[in-house]
Coordinates of C-alpha atoms in Angstrom, one line a residue:
M116 CA -0.2 0.0 0.0
K117 CA 1.2 3.4 -0.7
R118 CA 1.4 6.2 1.7
A119 CA 0.3 9.5 0.4
R120 CA 2.6 12.4 1.5
P121 CA 0.4 15.6 2.2
T122 CA 1.0 19.0 1.1
P123 CA 0.9 22.1 3.6
P124 CA -2.8 23.4 3.7
P125 CA -3.9 26.1 1.4
A126 CA -3.6 29.7 2.7
T127 CA -7.1 30.2 1.4
P128 CA -10.3 28.5 0.9
T129 CA -9.7 29.4 -2.8
T130 CA -6.4 27.7 -3.6
S131 CA -6.2 23.8 -3.9
R132 CA -3.8 21.3 -5.6
S133 CA -4.5 20.7 -9.2
S134 CA -5.8 17.0 -9.5
P135 CA -6.6 14.7 -12.7
I136 CA -9.8 13.5 -10.8
P137 CA -13.0 15.4 -12.3
P138 CA -15.2 17.3 -9.9
L139 CA -17.2 15.1 -7.7
P140 CA -21.0 14.9 -8.4
T141 CA -23.5 16.3 -5.9
P142 CA -24.0 13.6 -3.3
P143 CA -27.2 11.7 -2.9
Q144 CA -29.5 13.3 -0.5
P145 CA -31.6 11.6 2.3
R146 CA -34.9 10.5 0.8
H147 CA -36.7 12.5 3.6
S148 CA -35.3 15.8 2.8
S149 CA -35.5 17.8 -0.3
K150 CA -33.3 20.4 0.9
K151 CA -29.2 20.5 0.7
H152 CA -29.0 22.9 3.4
Q153 CA -31.1 24.2 6.0
K154 CA -30.3 27.5 7.5
I155 CA -29.0 27.2 10.8
I156 CA -29.2 30.4 13.1
F157 CA -26.3 30.1 15.8
Q158 CA -24.4 33.0 17.3
P159 CA -20.6 31.7 17.6
T160 CA -19.3 32.0 21.2
N161 CA -16.2 34.2 21.9
W162 CA -12.9 32.5 21.5
A163 CA -11.7 31.0 24.7
P164 CA -8.8 29.1 26.1
V165 CA -8.5 25.3 25.6
N166 CA -5.5 25.6 28.4
L167 CA -3.0 24.0 25.9
T168 CA 0.3 25.8 25.3
Q169 CA 2.0 25.3 21.9
S170 CA 4.2 22.6 23.4
E171 CA 1.1 20.7 24.3
L172 CA -0.6 21.3 20.8
S173 CA 0.9 22.6 17.7
L174 CA -2.0 23.0 15.1
P175 CA 0.0 23.0 12.2
L176 CA 2.1 20.0 13.2
T177 CA -1.4 17.8 14.2
F178 CA -4.1 18.6 11.4
P179 CA -2.4 18.9 8.1
T180 CA -0.2 15.7 8.9
G181 CA -2.5 13.2 7.7
Q182 CA -4.4 12.1 11.1
T183 CA -7.6 13.5 9.8
F184 CA -8.8 14.9 6.7
R185 CA -12.2 16.7 8.0
W186 CA -10.6 19.8 9.5
K187 CA -9.7 22.7 7.1
Q188 CA -7.6 25.9 7.6
T189 CA -9.6 28.6 8.0
G190 CA -7.2 31.5 8.9
P191 CA -3.7 32.0 9.8
L192 CA -2.9 29.2 12.4
Q193 CA -6.6 28.4 12.4
Y194 CA -8.4 25.1 11.7
T195 CA -11.9 24.3 11.7
G196 CA -14.0 21.1 11.8
S197 CA -17.0 19.1 13.2
L198 CA -17.3 16.7 16.2
G199 CA -20.6 15.1 16.1
R200 CA -23.0 17.9 15.6
H201 CA -20.6 20.7 17.1
L202 CA -19.0 23.0 14.9
I203 CA -15.6 24.4 16.3
S204 CA -12.7 26.6 15.1
L205 CA -9.3 26.2 17.1
K206 CA -6.4 28.8 16.6
H207 CA -3.2 29.9 18.0
H208 CA -3.2 33.1 20.2
K209 CA -0.4 35.5 19.7
N210 CA 1.6 33.7 22.8
G211 CA 1.0 30.3 21.1
D212 CA -1.5 29.1 23.3
V213 CA -4.3 27.3 21.7
Y214 CA -8.1 29.1 21.8
Y215 CA -11.5 27.6 20.4
Q216 CA -14.7 29.1 19.3
I217 CA -18.0 27.4 18.9
H218 CA -20.0 28.2 15.6
H219 CA -22.7 25.6 15.9
S220 CA -23.7 23.2 18.8
P221 CA -26.8 22.0 20.6
S222 CA -25.0 22.5 23.8
Q223 CA -21.9 24.4 24.5
P224 CA -20.9 22.2 27.5
A225 CA -21.2 19.2 25.1
A226 CA -19.2 20.6 22.7
K227 CA -16.2 21.6 24.8
S228 CA -16.1 18.2 26.4
A229 CA -16.1 16.7 22.8
L230 CA -13.3 18.9 22.0
L231 CA -11.2 17.9 25.0
S232 CA -11.7 14.5 24.4
F233 CA -10.8 14.8 20.7
L234 CA -7.5 16.4 21.6
N235 CA -6.5 13.8 24.1
T236 CA -6.4 16.5 26.6
N237 CA -5.9 14.0 29.7
I238 CA -2.6 13.2 28.3
S239 CA 0.6 15.5 29.0
L240 CA 2.5 15.6 25.8
T241 CA 5.4 17.4 27.9
E242 CA 6.0 14.6 30.3
M243 CA 5.5 11.8 27.8
W244 CA 8.2 13.6 25.2
H245 CA 10.7 13.8 28.4
G246 CA 10.4 10.3 28.9
F247 CA 10.9 9.5 25.0
A248 CA 14.0 11.9 25.1
A249 CA 15.6 10.3 27.9
A250 CA 15.5 6.9 26.0
D251 CA 16.7 8.4 22.6
S252 CA 18.9 11.4 22.1
R253 CA 17.6 11.5 18.4
F254 CA 14.1 12.0 19.6
A255 CA 15.4 14.6 22.0
E256 CA 16.8 16.4 19.3
L257 CA 13.7 16.4 17.0
A258 CA 11.4 17.4 19.8
Q259 CA 13.0 20.7 20.0
H260 CA 11.9 21.7 16.7
F261 CA 8.5 19.9 16.4
K262 CA 6.8 20.6 20.0
G263 CA 3.3 20.1 20.1
A264 CA 2.6 17.3 17.6
R265 CA -0.3 15.5 19.2
V266 CA -2.2 12.2 18.3
L267 CA -5.8 12.9 18.1
R268 CA -8.8 10.9 19.6
Q269 CA -11.4 10.7 16.6
D270 CA -14.8 9.2 16.2
P271 CA -14.3 5.7 15.4
L272 CA -16.7 5.4 12.5
E273 CA -15.0 8.4 10.9
C274 CA -11.6 7.5 11.3
L275 CA -12.3 4.0 9.8
I276 CA -13.9 5.5 6.6
Q277 CA -11.6 8.1 6.3
F278 CA -8.6 5.5 6.0
L279 CA -10.8 3.4 3.7
C280 CA -10.6 6.2 1.3
S281 CA -6.6 6.4 1.8
S282 CA -5.6 3.2 0.5
N283 CA -3.2 3.7 -2.6
N284 CA -4.2 7.4 -2.9
N285 CA -2.8 10.9 -2.3
I286 CA -3.9 13.6 0.2
S287 CA -5.6 15.8 -2.4
R288 CA -7.9 12.7 -3.6
I289 CA -8.5 11.5 -0.1
T290 CA -9.7 15.0 0.9
K291 CA -12.3 15.0 -2.0
M292 CA -13.5 11.5 -1.1
V293 CA -13.7 12.4 2.4
D294 CA -15.5 15.7 1.8
F295 CA -17.8 14.0 -0.4
V296 CA -18.8 11.5 2.4
S297 CA -18.9 14.2 4.8
S298 CA -21.5 16.3 2.4
L299 CA -24.1 13.4 3.2
G300 CA -24.4 14.5 6.7
D301 CA -26.3 17.5 8.3
H302 CA -25.2 20.9 7.4
L303 CA -23.6 22.6 10.3
G304 CA -22.6 26.0 8.9
N305 CA -20.2 28.1 6.8
V306 CA -16.6 29.2 7.9
E307 CA -14.6 31.3 5.8
G308 CA -16.0 29.9 2.6
F309 CA -15.9 26.2 3.8
E310 CA -19.1 24.3 4.1
F311 CA -19.0 21.9 7.3
H312 CA -21.3 18.8 8.1
A313 CA -21.7 16.4 10.8
F314 CA -20.3 13.1 9.8
P315 CA -23.1 10.9 8.3
S316 CA -24.4 8.2 10.5
L317 CA -24.3 4.5 9.6
E318 CA -27.7 4.3 8.7
R319 CA -27.2 7.4 6.1
L320 CA -23.9 5.6 4.7
A321 CA -26.1 2.4 3.8
L322 CA -28.1 4.6 1.5
V323 CA -25.3 5.2 -0.6
T324 CA -24.6 2.3 -3.4
E325 CA -21.2 1.4 -4.6
Q326 CA -22.1 3.1 -8.3
Q327 CA -22.6 6.3 -6.7
L328 CA -19.4 6.2 -4.8
R329 CA -17.6 5.0 -8.3
E330 CA -19.2 8.0 -9.8
A331 CA -17.8 10.1 -7.1
G332 CA -14.1 8.9 -7.9
F333 CA -13.5 6.4 -5.3
G334 CA -12.7 3.7 -7.7
Y335 CA -12.2 0.2 -6.4
R336 CA -12.5 1.6 -2.8
A337 CA -16.3 2.0 -3.4
K338 CA -16.8 -1.6 -2.7
Y339 CA -14.8 -1.3 0.5
V340 CA -16.9 1.4 2.0
T341 CA -20.2 -0.1 1.2
G342 CA -18.9 -3.4 2.2
T343 CA -17.7 -2.3 5.3
V344 CA -20.9 -0.3 6.0
N345 CA -22.9 -3.6 5.3
A346 CA -20.8 -5.6 7.6
L347 CA -21.2 -3.0 10.5
Q348 CA -24.7 -3.0 9.9
S349 CA -24.8 -6.8 10.6
K350 CA -23.3 -6.4 13.9
P351 CA -25.7 -7.4 16.8
E352 CA -24.9 -4.9 18.9
G353 CA -24.8 -2.2 16.2
G354 CA -21.8 -1.2 14.3
V355 CA -21.1 2.0 16.1
K356 CA -21.2 0.4 19.3
W357 CA -18.8 -2.5 18.0
L358 CA -16.3 0.0 17.1
E359 CA -16.4 1.7 20.4
S360 CA -16.0 -1.5 22.3
L361 CA -12.7 -2.3 20.6
R362 CA -11.2 0.5 22.9
K363 CA -11.6 -1.9 25.6
L364 CA -9.7 -4.7 24.0
Q365 CA -5.8 -5.7 23.7
L366 CA -4.2 -4.1 20.4
Q367 CA -3.8 -7.4 18.8
M368 CA -7.5 -8.3 19.2
V369 CA -8.3 -4.7 17.7
I370 CA -6.2 -5.3 14.8
D371 CA -7.7 -8.6 14.3
S372 CA -11.2 -7.4 14.7
L373 CA -10.7 -4.7 12.2
C374 CA -9.0 -6.8 9.5
T375 CA -12.3 -8.7 9.2
L376 CA -13.8 -5.8 7.6
P377 CA -13.7 -5.4 3.7
G378 CA -10.5 -3.2 2.7
I379 CA -8.8 -3.0 5.9
G380 CA -5.4 -4.6 6.2
L381 CA -2.7 -4.4 8.9
K382 CA -1.8 -0.7 7.9
V383 CA -5.1 0.9 8.1
A384 CA -6.2 -1.1 11.2
S385 CA -3.2 0.1 12.9
C386 CA -3.8 3.9 11.9
I387 CA -7.7 3.4 13.1
A388 CA -6.3 1.7 16.5
L389 CA -3.9 4.7 16.9
F390 CA -6.1 7.6 15.9
S391 CA -9.4 6.6 17.3
L392 CA -9.4 3.6 19.7
D393 CA -6.7 4.5 22.7
Q394 CA -4.3 1.8 21.2
H395 CA -1.5 4.1 21.9
H396 CA 1.1 1.8 21.1
A397 CA -0.2 0.9 17.4
I398 CA 2.5 1.3 15.0
P399 CA 1.5 1.8 11.3
V400 CA 4.4 1.0 9.3
D401 CA 5.0 2.2 5.8
T402 CA 8.0 3.1 3.8
H403 CA 8.9 6.3 6.2
V404 CA 8.6 4.4 9.3
W405 CA 10.3 1.1 8.0
R406 CA 13.4 3.6 7.0
I407 CA 13.5 5.1 10.6
A408 CA 13.2 1.7 11.9
T409 CA 16.1 0.0 10.1
T410 CA 18.0 3.2 10.1
H411 CA 17.8 3.6 14.2
L412 CA 15.9 1.0 15.7
V413 CA 16.5 -2.5 14.0
P414 CA 19.3 -1.9 11.4
E415 CA 19.9 -5.5 10.9
L416 CA 16.7 -5.4 8.9
A417 CA 18.1 -3.1 6.4
G418 CA 17.8 -4.2 2.8
A419 CA 14.9 -6.8 3.8
S420 CA 11.5 -6.5 1.9
L421 CA 8.9 -5.3 3.9
T422 CA 6.6 -8.1 5.1
P423 CA 3.7 -8.4 7.5
K424 CA 6.0 -10.5 9.9
L425 CA 8.7 -7.9 9.3
C426 CA 6.0 -5.2 10.4
G427 CA 5.6 -6.8 13.5
R428 CA 9.4 -6.7 14.2
V429 CA 9.1 -2.9 13.5
A430 CA 6.3 -2.3 15.9
D431 CA 7.8 -4.4 18.7
A432 CA 10.9 -2.5 18.3
F433 CA 9.2 1.0 18.7
V434 CA 7.3 -0.5 21.9
T435 CA 10.7 -1.8 23.1
K436 CA 12.0 1.6 22.8
Y437 CA 9.4 4.1 23.9
G438 CA 7.1 2.1 25.9
K439 CA 3.1 2.1 25.9
Y440 CA 2.8 5.3 24.1
A441 CA 5.2 4.4 21.3
G442 CA 2.6 5.2 18.4
W443 CA 3.0 9.0 19.8
A444 CA 6.7 8.9 19.4
Q445 CA 6.4 7.4 16.0
T446 CA 4.1 10.2 14.9
L447 CA 6.7 13.0 15.9
L448 CA 9.4 10.7 14.0
F449 CA 7.1 10.5 10.8
I450 CA 6.2 14.3 10.7
A451 CA 10.2 15.1 11.1
E452 CA 10.5 12.8 7.7
L453 CA 8.1 15.1 5.8
P454 CA 9.9 17.4 3.2
S455 CA 7.7 20.2 4.2
Q456 CA 9.0 20.0 7.9
R457 CA 12.6 19.7 7.0
A458 CA 13.2 23.3 6.8
L459 CA 12.6 23.5 10.4
L460 CA 15.7 21.3 11.1
P461 CA 19.3 22.2 11.6
S462 CA 21.4 21.4 8.3
V463 CA 23.3 18.5 10.3
T464 CA 20.1 16.8 10.8
V465 CA 18.8 17.3 7.3
N466 CA 22.0 15.9 6.0
E467 CA 21.7 12.8 8.3
K468 CA 18.3 12.2 6.7
K469 CA 19.6 12.3 3.2
S470 CA 22.4 9.9 4.2
S471 CA 20.0 7.6 6.0
K472 CA 17.6 7.9 3.0
K473 CA 20.5 6.8 0.6
R474 CA 21.5 4.1 2.7
G475 CA 18.0 2.6 3.0
S476 CA 17.2 2.9 -0.7
K477 CA 18.0 -0.6 -1.4
A478 CA 15.0 -1.4 1.0
Q479 CA 12.5 -0.1 -1.0
H480 CA 10.6 -3.1 -1.7
G481 CA 8.0 -2.2 0.7
P482 CA 5.4 0.6 0.0
S483 CA 6.5 3.4 -2.0
N484 CA 5.0 7.1 -2.1
T485 CA 4.2 9.5 -4.8
E486 CA 3.4 12.6 -3.2
E487 CA 4.3 14.3 0.2
G488 CA 2.6 12.4 2.7
G489 CA 0.3 12.6 5.8
Q490 CA 0.4 10.5 8.7
Q491 CA -0.6 7.7 7.5
A492 CA -2.4 7.9 4.3
D493 CA -2.2 4.9 2.7

């Protein structure tokens, strides 16, 4: 599977990367509604602090790096997205602290609670990184330049559908697909030219046919989306509850369970586990992570072909090195590999990366990449 490489988010809503994909057709509307958008009147709240410093949350290092494809850049250092039926913006204050504004919500307290859960605010990034730095001098060096790269806690259904769209894909096309799916949900409002919707329910997704998705540019992924939706609907306890129940299981059971769904393999399952199911030591392994591992953790594997068995060895090496939050460490190390972020690094570190890339060029039998990629776009 190829891992897409994300480009920095557009400065304004009107700029976008060119794509050979034709414009997506208008998504099918619910049978009970004849209106695409219903006017919603809601007075945005004043900006309020999230109580996270930039060292705890850097928005540019968290949102455009491929964990999620539903949040849009709506201003300088500002990102907007929906959490359930809550439409929220986040931005950095002049001192770097993170503030939030609620544009639409049935309950402001519920919106704040959803936001804090989404941002994993019960986890101290600073304390965690102190432990990583003590175990790894290279991590300690990189952490000085990439403070605030946080792992999100997404809704499991949203996360699953997004990463089904990511298979052998690039960020531009993934975003178009995710936007199409999102537009099937209830309209929440417009922020700086972007239309935002609640993510559609499983029942709403079940109304979409494979043919409609193919016409929308999903290609072979269409059958995986509809197949997975059908599989989730067949769960006795309901698909959403089944996904949420995976948060209580051991990682291997989570991976095995997710891999029973159409179109989900080890890599995508690991992404979903890390970004939505509280499996903080899940390690999605692709070319970037493979190169990091064979250069710094398991050099004896350099030159080998990347197989599922070796993916397991790489994941074990990360956990041995970084412990129960190894997935968070891997996220920072991955971001540091992105060309768009290398300008933040001292020249000596950049030269080291170039050298390691040459040393690892013989091992490129695993997934390759065609575009600057996101945290785990497949």
